[in-house]
């Protein structure tokens, strides 16, 4: 980091279980004597982390595990006036400049630690309020991709700033406005899984393969990883090895798509279409997305519903686990190593359930 000598090594600011998973991988790739020097900050804005804090503290991988009551912009009604379109780009940009500064200042009472004390700050999803806070307070940080190859399918920086993109990125580079994912002045770099699959360049992109991070782990590191995320490992292993049709398993990854009624229909259709292996009904396991509010146990009682509060990649570390198929809509299944067949349904599938412009964001850039 730039500037004066810092008191602490690094901190990871996480908004999802996947973010914590990648933070753990990065720390577990360090030599043993280099671990325990990073702090972990868990934002409650969009994810209920349950008792993950306690499990992570027991493993000793991080120095401190800190809870963060991050506030969305809706918490501050005084920001609403800055979203009004006044039909003039100059006036609109002046409003955005004011919004950027106010948004960052309003976050200050809720940030639980002095981030200036860290040599390196790693932020997943800096589009969230923490990004505004860091830039308003002129604190340098490293950004990390929100999900596996997610920018490939939804480049939020370019989509959110359609029209006069070069002008807006210039303004962001001067810290007049804020743009996420590598365009802000105080973002040192933006770590992504695979630069080659990204349709648009950004000079701050750096590549760090998630697959390589996971492959470098030894048995002791894998045990730490599972212990952090899986609360009752024995019960999970029992569920995965018993039950009618367990010889053939299909894993369906849920996502918070559409309204709840449409969502139920989406996953009924997926199970109907992909729930058989070689003409025989398979054992269906549904892994809810952590932010999916649909009660799958109530609506799909005939199937096994797993705990939603762990990243799917952790199942890679359970020995002997093999699924015949995994089916996802927008979640990239590339990192799942325990399946024979990966089905990514994508935008063509979703066209049947909602207006295409809702999910085909990159085509509107």
PDB file of N, CA, C and O in Angstrom, residues 51-125:
ATOM      1  N   UNK A  51     -23.192 -18.540  12.090  1.00  0.00           N
ATOM      2  CA  UNK A  51     -22.085 -18.627  13.057  1.00  0.00           C
ATOM      3  C   UNK A  51     -20.737 -18.875  12.376  1.00  0.00           C
ATOM      4  O   UNK A  51     -19.820 -19.448  12.963  1.00  0.00           O
ATOM      5  N   UNK A  52     -20.629 -18.438  11.119  1.00  0.00           N
ATOM      6  CA  UNK A  52     -19.350 -18.561  10.404  1.00  0.00           C
ATOM      7  C   UNK A  52     -18.231 -17.856  11.168  1.00  0.00           C
ATOM      8  O   UNK A  52     -17.099 -18.337  11.199  1.00  0.00           O
ATOM      9  N   UNK A  53     -18.532 -16.734  11.770  1.00  0.00           N
ATOM     10  CA  UNK A  53     -17.518 -15.987  12.523  1.00  0.00           C
ATOM     11  C   UNK A  53     -16.872 -16.883  13.582  1.00  0.00           C
ATOM     12  O   UNK A  53     -15.639 -16.952  13.683  1.00  0.00           O
ATOM     13  N   UNK A  54     -17.688 -17.595  14.343  1.00  0.00           N
ATOM     14  CA  UNK A  54     -17.161 -18.444  15.411  1.00  0.00           C
ATOM     15  C   UNK A  54     -16.335 -19.594  14.854  1.00  0.00           C
ATOM     16  O   UNK A  54     -15.265 -19.935  15.387  1.00  0.00           O
ATOM     17  N   UNK A  55     -16.790 -20.208  13.765  1.00  0.00           N
ATOM     18  CA  UNK A  55     -16.041 -21.335  13.185  1.00  0.00           C
ATOM     19  C   UNK A  55     -14.701 -20.863  12.622  1.00  0.00           C
ATOM     20  O   UNK A  55     -13.677 -21.538  12.771  1.00  0.00           O
ATOM     21  N   UNK A  56     -14.714 -19.700  11.975  1.00  0.00           N
ATOM     22  CA  UNK A  56     -13.465 -19.164  11.419  1.00  0.00           C
ATOM     23  C   UNK A  56     -12.489 -18.808  12.536  1.00  0.00           C
ATOM     24  O   UNK A  56     -11.280 -19.051  12.419  1.00  0.00           O
ATOM     25  N   UNK A  57     -13.004 -18.259  13.628  1.00  0.00           N
ATOM     26  CA  UNK A  57     -12.123 -17.909  14.749  1.00  0.00           C
ATOM     27  C   UNK A  57     -11.489 -19.149  15.359  1.00  0.00           C
ATOM     28  O   UNK A  57     -10.303 -19.134  15.731  1.00  0.00           O
ATOM     29  N   UNK A  58     -12.255 -20.237  15.443  1.00  0.00           N
ATOM     30  CA  UNK A  58     -11.706 -21.473  16.031  1.00  0.00           C
ATOM     31  C   UNK A  58     -10.548 -22.032  15.214  1.00  0.00           C
ATOM     32  O   UNK A  58      -9.621 -22.626  15.762  1.00  0.00           O
ATOM     33  N   UNK A  59     -10.590 -21.855  13.907  1.00  0.00           N
ATOM     34  CA  UNK A  59      -9.540 -22.414  13.053  1.00  0.00           C
ATOM     35  C   UNK A  59      -8.251 -21.603  13.085  1.00  0.00           C
ATOM     36  O   UNK A  59      -7.193 -22.101  12.699  1.00  0.00           O
ATOM     37  N   UNK A  60      -8.317 -20.349  13.516  1.00  0.00           N
ATOM     38  CA  UNK A  60      -7.115 -19.543  13.676  1.00  0.00           C
ATOM     39  C   UNK A  60      -6.464 -19.085  12.384  1.00  0.00           C
ATOM     40  O   UNK A  60      -5.316 -18.627  12.399  1.00  0.00           O
ATOM     41  N   UNK A  61      -7.185 -19.190  11.261  1.00  0.00           N
ATOM     42  CA  UNK A  61      -6.601 -18.778   9.989  1.00  0.00           C
ATOM     43  C   UNK A  61      -6.478 -17.264   9.893  1.00  0.00           C
ATOM     44  O   UNK A  61      -5.590 -16.738   9.218  1.00  0.00           O
ATOM     45  N   UNK A  62      -7.375 -16.555  10.581  1.00  0.00           N
ATOM     46  CA  UNK A  62      -7.380 -15.097  10.566  1.00  0.00           C
ATOM     47  C   UNK A  62      -7.110 -14.569  11.973  1.00  0.00           C
ATOM     48  O   UNK A  62      -7.450 -15.206  12.972  1.00  0.00           O
ATOM     49  N   UNK A  63      -6.509 -13.376  12.035  1.00  0.00           N
ATOM     50  CA  UNK A  63      -6.256 -12.771  13.331  1.00  0.00           C
ATOM     51  C   UNK A  63      -7.543 -12.392  14.030  1.00  0.00           C
ATOM     52  O   UNK A  63      -7.792 -12.767  15.174  1.00  0.00           O
ATOM     53  N   UNK A  64      -8.383 -11.632  13.349  1.00  0.00           N
ATOM     54  CA  UNK A  64      -9.689 -11.238  13.858  1.00  0.00           C
ATOM     55  C   UNK A  64     -10.745 -11.501  12.791  1.00  0.00           C
ATOM     56  O   UNK A  64     -10.475 -11.387  11.585  1.00  0.00           O
ATOM     57  N   UNK A  65     -11.948 -11.851  13.233  1.00  0.00           N
ATOM     58  CA  UNK A  65     -13.105 -11.933  12.336  1.00  0.00           C
ATOM     59  C   UNK A  65     -14.082 -10.873  12.822  1.00  0.00           C
ATOM     60  O   UNK A  65     -14.581 -10.934  13.951  1.00  0.00           O
ATOM     61  N   UNK A  66     -14.325  -9.886  11.981  1.00  0.00           N
ATOM     62  CA  UNK A  66     -15.036  -8.670  12.376  1.00  0.00           C
ATOM     63  C   UNK A  66     -16.372  -8.595  11.647  1.00  0.00           C
ATOM     64  O   UNK A  66     -16.441  -8.819  10.434  1.00  0.00           O
ATOM     65  N   UNK A  67     -17.430  -8.296  12.366  1.00  0.00           N
ATOM     66  CA  UNK A  67     -18.727  -8.097  11.733  1.00  0.00           C
ATOM     67  C   UNK A  67     -18.871  -6.632  11.326  1.00  0.00           C
ATOM     68  O   UNK A  67     -18.395  -5.723  12.015  1.00  0.00           O
ATOM     69  N   UNK A  68     -19.552  -6.425  10.208  1.00  0.00           N
ATOM     70  CA  UNK A  68     -19.631  -5.094   9.600  1.00  0.00           C
ATOM     71  C   UNK A  68     -21.081  -4.811   9.217  1.00  0.00           C
ATOM     72  O   UNK A  68     -21.633  -5.466   8.337  1.00  0.00           O
ATOM     73  N   UNK A  69     -21.683  -3.844   9.867  1.00  0.00           N
ATOM     74  CA  UNK A  69     -23.082  -3.470   9.615  1.00  0.00           C
ATOM     75  C   UNK A  69     -23.136  -2.442   8.485  1.00  0.00           C
ATOM     76  O   UNK A  69     -23.507  -1.282   8.686  1.00  0.00           O
ATOM     77  N   UNK A  70     -22.756  -2.886   7.292  1.00  0.00           N
ATOM     78  CA  UNK A  70     -22.723  -2.003   6.121  1.00  0.00           C
ATOM     79  C   UNK A  70     -24.138  -1.567   5.749  1.00  0.00           C
ATOM     80  O   UNK A  70     -25.081  -2.353   5.787  1.00  0.00           O
ATOM     81  N   UNK A  71     -24.295  -0.308   5.348  1.00  0.00           N
ATOM     82  CA  UNK A  71     -25.616   0.232   5.056  1.00  0.00           C
ATOM     83  C   UNK A  71     -25.787   0.520   3.562  1.00  0.00           C
ATOM     84  O   UNK A  71     -24.950   1.186   2.950  1.00  0.00           O
ATOM     85  N   UNK A  72     -26.890   0.020   2.996  1.00  0.00           N
ATOM     86  CA  UNK A  72     -27.228   0.326   1.611  1.00  0.00           C
ATOM     87  C   UNK A  72     -27.658   1.774   1.488  1.00  0.00           C
ATOM     88  O   UNK A  72     -28.024   2.424   2.472  1.00  0.00           O
ATOM     89  N   UNK A  73     -27.682   2.272   0.265  1.00  0.00           N
ATOM     90  CA  UNK A  73     -28.032   3.678   0.070  1.00  0.00           C
ATOM     91  C   UNK A  73     -29.457   3.984   0.526  1.00  0.00           C
ATOM     92  O   UNK A  73     -29.758   5.099   0.957  1.00  0.00           O
ATOM     93  N   UNK A  74     -30.360   2.973   0.474  1.00  0.00           N
ATOM     94  CA  UNK A  74     -31.726   3.190   0.921  1.00  0.00           C
ATOM     95  C   UNK A  74     -31.845   3.531   2.387  1.00  0.00           C
ATOM     96  O   UNK A  74     -32.886   4.035   2.833  1.00  0.00           O
ATOM     97  N   UNK A  75     -30.801   3.274   3.158  1.00  0.00           N
ATOM     98  CA  UNK A  75     -30.787   3.606   4.576  1.00  0.00           C
ATOM     99  C   UNK A  75     -30.694   5.123   4.782  1.00  0.00           C
ATOM    100  O   UNK A  75     -31.021   5.629   5.852  1.00  0.00           O
ATOM    101  N   UNK A  76     -30.252   5.819   3.735  1.00  0.00           N
ATOM    102  CA  UNK A  76     -30.032   7.262   3.819  1.00  0.00           C
ATOM    103  C   UNK A  76     -30.969   7.987   2.849  1.00  0.00           C
ATOM    104  O   UNK A  76     -30.638   8.160   1.667  1.00  0.00           O
ATOM    105  N   UNK A  77     -32.131   8.428   3.307  1.00  0.00           N
ATOM    106  CA  UNK A  77     -33.102   9.067   2.400  1.00  0.00           C
ATOM    107  C   UNK A  77     -32.566  10.338   1.748  1.00  0.00           C
ATOM    108  O   UNK A  77     -33.036  10.734   0.672  1.00  0.00           O
ATOM    109  N   UNK A  78     -31.577  10.973   2.360  1.00  0.00           N
ATOM    110  CA  UNK A  78     -31.036  12.211   1.797  1.00  0.00           C
ATOM    111  C   UNK A  78     -30.303  11.990   0.471  1.00  0.00           C
ATOM    112  O   UNK A  78     -30.008  12.953  -0.250  1.00  0.00           O
ATOM    113  N   UNK A  79     -30.014  10.729   0.137  1.00  0.00           N
ATOM    114  CA  UNK A  79     -29.330  10.438  -1.128  1.00  0.00           C
ATOM    115  C   UNK A  79     -30.287  10.363  -2.317  1.00  0.00           C
ATOM    116  O   UNK A  79     -29.860  10.439  -3.467  1.00  0.00           O
ATOM    117  N   UNK A  80     -31.565  10.193  -2.053  1.00  0.00           N
ATOM    118  CA  UNK A  80     -32.537   9.942  -3.113  1.00  0.00           C
ATOM    119  C   UNK A  80     -32.559  11.051  -4.160  1.00  0.00           C
ATOM    120  O   UNK A  80     -32.672  10.787  -5.359  1.00  0.00           O
ATOM    121  N   UNK A  81     -32.435  12.293  -3.733  1.00  0.00           N
ATOM    122  CA  UNK A  81     -32.552  13.425  -4.664  1.00  0.00           C
ATOM    123  C   UNK A  81     -31.466  13.418  -5.735  1.00  0.00           C
ATOM    124  O   UNK A  81     -31.641  14.004  -6.820  1.00  0.00           O
ATOM    125  N   UNK A  82     -30.345  12.751  -5.464  1.00  0.00           N
ATOM    126  CA  UNK A  82     -29.247  12.755  -6.427  1.00  0.00           C
ATOM    127  C   UNK A  82     -29.460  11.781  -7.580  1.00  0.00           C
ATOM    128  O   UNK A  82     -28.677  11.756  -8.526  1.00  0.00           O
ATOM    129  N   UNK A  83     -30.496  10.961  -7.509  1.00  0.00           N
ATOM    130  CA  UNK A  83     -30.776  10.018  -8.587  1.00  0.00           C
ATOM    131  C   UNK A  83     -31.736  10.587  -9.634  1.00  0.00           C
ATOM    132  O   UNK A  83     -32.031   9.925 -10.621  1.00  0.00           O
ATOM    133  N   UNK A  84     -32.233  11.769  -9.423  1.00  0.00           N
ATOM    134  CA  UNK A  84     -33.181  12.368 -10.359  1.00  0.00           C
ATOM    135  C   UNK A  84     -32.485  12.742 -11.657  1.00  0.00           C
ATOM    136  O   UNK A  84     -31.441  13.413 -11.662  1.00  0.00           O
ATOM    137  N   UNK A  85     -33.041  12.293 -12.783  1.00  0.00           N
ATOM    138  CA  UNK A  85     -32.491  12.623 -14.101  1.00  0.00           C
ATOM    139  C   UNK A  85     -32.992  14.003 -14.511  1.00  0.00           C
ATOM    140  O   UNK A  85     -34.179  14.211 -14.717  1.00  0.00           O
ATOM    141  N   UNK A  86     -32.068  14.939 -14.643  1.00  0.00           N
ATOM    142  CA  UNK A  86     -32.438  16.309 -14.980  1.00  0.00           C
ATOM    143  C   UNK A  86     -32.294  16.605 -16.463  1.00  0.00           C
ATOM    144  O   UNK A  86     -32.403  17.749 -16.895  1.00  0.00           O
ATOM    145  N   UNK A  87     -32.000  15.560 -17.250  1.00  0.00           N
ATOM    146  CA  UNK A  87     -31.980  15.707 -18.697  1.00  0.00           C
ATOM    147  C   UNK A  87     -30.782  16.439 -19.248  1.00  0.00           C
ATOM    148  O   UNK A  87     -30.765  16.811 -20.428  1.00  0.00           O
ATOM    149  N   UNK A  88     -29.772  16.638 -18.446  1.00  0.00           N
ATOM    150  CA  UNK A  88     -28.575  17.351 -18.875  1.00  0.00           C
ATOM    151  C   UNK A  88     -27.371  16.642 -18.269  1.00  0.00           C
ATOM    152  O   UNK A  88     -27.281  16.498 -17.043  1.00  0.00           O
ATOM    153  N   UNK A  89     -26.444  16.204 -19.110  1.00  0.00           N
ATOM    154  CA  UNK A  89     -25.331  15.400 -18.612  1.00  0.00           C
ATOM    155  C   UNK A  89     -24.462  16.165 -17.621  1.00  0.00           C
ATOM    156  O   UNK A  89     -23.980  15.614 -16.630  1.00  0.00           O
ATOM    157  N   UNK A  90     -24.285  17.463 -17.832  1.00  0.00           N
ATOM    158  CA  UNK A  90     -23.446  18.247 -16.928  1.00  0.00           C
ATOM    159  C   UNK A  90     -24.081  18.324 -15.544  1.00  0.00           C
ATOM    160  O   UNK A  90     -23.429  18.084 -14.519  1.00  0.00           O
ATOM    161  N   UNK A  91     -25.375  18.637 -15.518  1.00  0.00           N
ATOM    162  CA  UNK A  91     -26.079  18.728 -14.228  1.00  0.00           C
ATOM    163  C   UNK A  91     -26.144  17.356 -13.564  1.00  0.00           C
ATOM    164  O   UNK A  91     -25.959  17.223 -12.342  1.00  0.00           O
ATOM    165  N   UNK A  92     -26.397  16.310 -14.382  1.00  0.00           N
ATOM    166  CA  UNK A  92     -26.437  14.947 -13.828  1.00  0.00           C
ATOM    167  C   UNK A  92     -25.103  14.549 -13.220  1.00  0.00           C
ATOM    168  O   UNK A  92     -25.056  13.918 -12.159  1.00  0.00           O
ATOM    169  N   UNK A  93     -23.999  14.917 -13.879  1.00  0.00           N
ATOM    170  CA  UNK A  93     -22.692  14.549 -13.353  1.00  0.00           C
ATOM    171  C   UNK A  93     -22.348  15.348 -12.097  1.00  0.00           C
ATOM    172  O   UNK A  93     -21.704  14.826 -11.184  1.00  0.00           O
ATOM    173  N   UNK A  94     -22.797  16.582 -12.026  1.00  0.00           N
ATOM    174  CA  UNK A  94     -22.590  17.352 -10.794  1.00  0.00           C
ATOM    175  C   UNK A  94     -23.333  16.699  -9.630  1.00  0.00           C
ATOM    176  O   UNK A  94     -22.805  16.618  -8.508  1.00  0.00           O
ATOM    177  N   UNK A  95     -24.536  16.202  -9.902  1.00  0.00           N
ATOM    178  CA  UNK A  95     -25.290  15.485  -8.865  1.00  0.00           C
ATOM    179  C   UNK A  95     -24.572  14.214  -8.454  1.00  0.00           C
ATOM    180  O   UNK A  95     -24.526  13.861  -7.267  1.00  0.00           O
ATOM    181  N   UNK A  96     -23.974  13.538  -9.434  1.00  0.00           N
ATOM    182  CA  UNK A  96     -23.276  12.299  -9.128  1.00  0.00           C
ATOM    183  C   UNK A  96     -22.022  12.563  -8.301  1.00  0.00           C
ATOM    184  O   UNK A  96     -21.678  11.768  -7.409  1.00  0.00           O
ATOM    185  N   UNK A  97     -21.349  13.665  -8.573  1.00  0.00           N
ATOM    186  CA  UNK A  97     -20.177  14.029  -7.775  1.00  0.00           C
ATOM    187  C   UNK A  97     -20.583  14.243  -6.315  1.00  0.00           C
ATOM    188  O   UNK A  97     -19.929  13.750  -5.381  1.00  0.00           O
ATOM    189  N   UNK A  98     -21.677  14.952  -6.115  1.00  0.00           N
ATOM    190  CA  UNK A  98     -22.166  15.192  -4.761  1.00  0.00           C
ATOM    191  C   UNK A  98     -22.591  13.886  -4.087  1.00  0.00           C
ATOM    192  O   UNK A  98     -22.318  13.661  -2.905  1.00  0.00           O
ATOM    193  N   UNK A  99     -23.269  13.031  -4.866  1.00  0.00           N
ATOM    194  CA  UNK A  99     -23.714  11.742  -4.336  1.00  0.00           C
ATOM    195  C   UNK A  99     -22.526  10.896  -3.882  1.00  0.00           C
ATOM    196  O   UNK A  99     -22.537  10.294  -2.801  1.00  0.00           O
ATOM    197  N   UNK A 100     -21.480  10.855  -4.711  1.00  0.00           N
ATOM    198  CA  UNK A 100     -20.304  10.036  -4.411  1.00  0.00           C
ATOM    199  C   UNK A 100     -19.685  10.443  -3.080  1.00  0.00           C
ATOM    200  O   UNK A 100     -19.387   9.588  -2.225  1.00  0.00           O
ATOM    201  N   UNK A 101     -19.491  11.736  -2.894  1.00  0.00           N
ATOM    202  CA  UNK A 101     -18.872  12.216  -1.653  1.00  0.00           C
ATOM    203  C   UNK A 101     -19.766  11.963  -0.444  1.00  0.00           C
ATOM    204  O   UNK A 101     -19.295  11.528   0.616  1.00  0.00           O
ATOM    205  N   UNK A 102     -21.072  12.223  -0.594  1.00  0.00           N
ATOM    206  CA  UNK A 102     -21.974  12.041   0.531  1.00  0.00           C
ATOM    207  C   UNK A 102     -22.114  10.578   0.896  1.00  0.00           C
ATOM    208  O   UNK A 102     -22.120  10.211   2.081  1.00  0.00           O
ATOM    209  N   UNK A 103     -22.210   9.712  -0.107  1.00  0.00           N
ATOM    210  CA  UNK A 103     -22.345   8.277   0.140  1.00  0.00           C
ATOM    211  C   UNK A 103     -21.147   7.770   0.936  1.00  0.00           C
ATOM    212  O   UNK A 103     -21.282   7.012   1.905  1.00  0.00           O
ATOM    213  N   UNK A 104     -19.959   8.184   0.549  1.00  0.00           N
ATOM    214  CA  UNK A 104     -18.763   7.755   1.264  1.00  0.00           C
ATOM    215  C   UNK A 104     -18.710   8.273   2.689  1.00  0.00           C
ATOM    216  O   UNK A 104     -18.329   7.539   3.615  1.00  0.00           O
ATOM    217  N   UNK A 105     -19.104   9.519   2.903  1.00  0.00           N
ATOM    218  CA  UNK A 105     -19.066  10.101   4.249  1.00  0.00           C
ATOM    219  C   UNK A 105     -20.114   9.485   5.162  1.00  0.00           C
ATOM    220  O   UNK A 105     -19.874   9.290   6.364  1.00  0.00           O
ATOM    221  N   UNK A 106     -21.294   9.172   4.612  1.00  0.00           N
ATOM    222  CA  UNK A 106     -22.361   8.603   5.432  1.00  0.00           C
ATOM    223  C   UNK A 106     -22.022   7.204   5.942  1.00  0.00           C
ATOM    224  O   UNK A 106     -22.590   6.748   6.933  1.00  0.00           O
ATOM    225  N   UNK A 107     -21.092   6.512   5.286  1.00  0.00           N
ATOM    226  CA  UNK A 107     -20.717   5.153   5.705  1.00  0.00           C
ATOM    227  C   UNK A 107     -19.806   5.146   6.924  1.00  0.00           C
ATOM    228  O   UNK A 107     -19.686   4.135   7.629  1.00  0.00           O
ATOM    229  N   UNK A 108     -19.169   6.278   7.187  1.00  0.00           N
ATOM    230  CA  UNK A 108     -18.093   6.314   8.193  1.00  0.00           C
ATOM    231  C   UNK A 108     -18.493   5.767   9.564  1.00  0.00           C
ATOM    232  O   UNK A 108     -17.731   4.984  10.159  1.00  0.00           O
ATOM    233  N   UNK A 109     -19.661   6.109  10.120  1.00  0.00           N
ATOM    234  CA  UNK A 109     -19.989   5.609  11.462  1.00  0.00           C
ATOM    235  C   UNK A 109     -20.156   4.092  11.541  1.00  0.00           C
ATOM    236  O   UNK A 109     -20.128   3.524  12.641  1.00  0.00           O
ATOM    237  N   UNK A 110     -20.310   3.427  10.393  1.00  0.00           N
ATOM    238  CA  UNK A 110     -20.622   1.999  10.390  1.00  0.00           C
ATOM    239  C   UNK A 110     -19.410   1.117  10.097  1.00  0.00           C
ATOM    240  O   UNK A 110     -19.482  -0.097  10.233  1.00  0.00           O
ATOM    241  N   UNK A 111     -18.296   1.710   9.682  1.00  0.00           N
ATOM    242  CA  UNK A 111     -17.073   0.936   9.419  1.00  0.00           C
ATOM    243  C   UNK A 111     -16.412   0.637  10.761  1.00  0.00           C
ATOM    244  O   UNK A 111     -16.003   1.572  11.474  1.00  0.00           O
ATOM    245  N   UNK A 112     -16.281  -0.631  11.155  1.00  0.00           N
ATOM    246  CA  UNK A 112     -15.917  -0.971  12.538  1.00  0.00           C
ATOM    247  C   UNK A 112     -14.425  -0.932  12.867  1.00  0.00           C
ATOM    248  O   UNK A 112     -14.057  -1.095  14.031  1.00  0.00           O
ATOM    249  N   UNK A 113     -13.574  -0.744  11.863  1.00  0.00           N
ATOM    250  CA  UNK A 113     -12.131  -0.718  12.132  1.00  0.00           C
ATOM    251  C   UNK A 113     -11.503   0.435  11.356  1.00  0.00           C
ATOM    252  O   UNK A 113     -12.096   0.965  10.411  1.00  0.00           O
ATOM    253  N   UNK A 114     -10.299   0.801  11.760  1.00  0.00           N
ATOM    254  CA  UNK A 114      -9.535   1.816  11.043  1.00  0.00           C
ATOM    255  C   UNK A 114      -8.824   1.138   9.878  1.00  0.00           C
ATOM    256  O   UNK A 114      -7.785   0.489  10.058  1.00  0.00           O
ATOM    257  N   UNK A 115      -9.375   1.263   8.692  1.00  0.00           N
ATOM    258  CA  UNK A 115      -8.808   0.581   7.529  1.00  0.00           C
ATOM    259  C   UNK A 115      -7.460   1.161   7.117  1.00  0.00           C
ATOM    260  O   UNK A 115      -6.684   0.504   6.415  1.00  0.00           O
ATOM    261  N   UNK A 116      -7.162   2.361   7.565  1.00  0.00           N
ATOM    262  CA  UNK A 116      -5.850   2.946   7.247  1.00  0.00           C
ATOM    263  C   UNK A 116      -4.711   2.205   7.954  1.00  0.00           C
ATOM    264  O   UNK A 116      -3.545   2.393   7.623  1.00  0.00           O
ATOM    265  N   UNK A 117      -5.059   1.374   8.919  1.00  0.00           N
ATOM    266  CA  UNK A 117      -4.028   0.662   9.685  1.00  0.00           C
ATOM    267  C   UNK A 117      -3.474  -0.552   8.942  1.00  0.00           C
ATOM    268  O   UNK A 117      -2.502  -1.159   9.391  1.00  0.00           O
ATOM    269  N   UNK A 118      -4.073  -0.927   7.799  1.00  0.00           N
ATOM    270  CA  UNK A 118      -3.692  -2.152   7.094  1.00  0.00           C
ATOM    271  C   UNK A 118      -2.773  -1.858   5.905  1.00  0.00           C
ATOM    272  O   UNK A 118      -2.985  -0.894   5.162  1.00  0.00           O
ATOM    273  N   UNK A 119      -1.794  -2.726   5.725  1.00  0.00           N
ATOM    274  CA  UNK A 119      -0.927  -2.618   4.548  1.00  0.00           C
ATOM    275  C   UNK A 119      -1.705  -2.902   3.270  1.00  0.00           C
ATOM    276  O   UNK A 119      -1.515  -2.224   2.253  1.00  0.00           O
ATOM    277  N   UNK A 120      -2.557  -3.920   3.305  1.00  0.00           N
ATOM    278  CA  UNK A 120      -3.323  -4.305   2.120  1.00  0.00           C
ATOM    279  C   UNK A 120      -4.770  -4.554   2.488  1.00  0.00           C
ATOM    280  O   UNK A 120      -5.068  -5.267   3.459  1.00  0.00           O
ATOM    281  N   UNK A 121      -5.665  -3.966   1.711  1.00  0.00           N
ATOM    282  CA  UNK A 121      -7.103  -4.140   1.888  1.00  0.00           C
ATOM    283  C   UNK A 121      -7.634  -4.825   0.630  1.00  0.00           C
ATOM    284  O   UNK A 121      -7.417  -4.343  -0.484  1.00  0.00           O
ATOM    285  N   UNK A 122      -8.309  -5.956   0.814  1.00  0.00           N
ATOM    286  CA  UNK A 122      -8.894  -6.698  -0.297  1.00  0.00           C
ATOM    287  C   UNK A 122     -10.415  -6.595  -0.204  1.00  0.00           C
ATOM    288  O   UNK A 122     -11.006  -6.955   0.811  1.00  0.00           O
ATOM    289  N   UNK A 123     -11.028  -6.080  -1.255  1.00  0.00           N
ATOM    290  CA  UNK A 123     -12.466  -5.829  -1.249  1.00  0.00           C
ATOM    291  C   UNK A 123     -13.134  -6.596  -2.384  1.00  0.00           C
ATOM    292  O   UNK A 123     -12.816  -6.387  -3.557  1.00  0.00           O
ATOM    293  N   UNK A 124     -14.037  -7.491  -2.021  1.00  0.00           N
ATOM    294  CA  UNK A 124     -14.883  -8.138  -3.017  1.00  0.00           C
ATOM    295  C   UNK A 124     -16.105  -7.249  -3.235  1.00  0.00           C
ATOM    296  O   UNK A 124     -16.719  -6.782  -2.276  1.00  0.00           O
ATOM    297  N   UNK A 125     -16.456  -7.037  -4.476  1.00  0.00           N
ATOM    298  CA  UNK A 125     -17.659  -6.268  -4.788  1.00  0.00           C
ATOM    299  C   UNK A 125     -17.537  -4.842  -4.251  1.00  0.00           C
ATOM    300  O   UNK A 125     -18.299  -4.412  -3.381  1.00  0.00           O
TER     301      UNK A 125
END
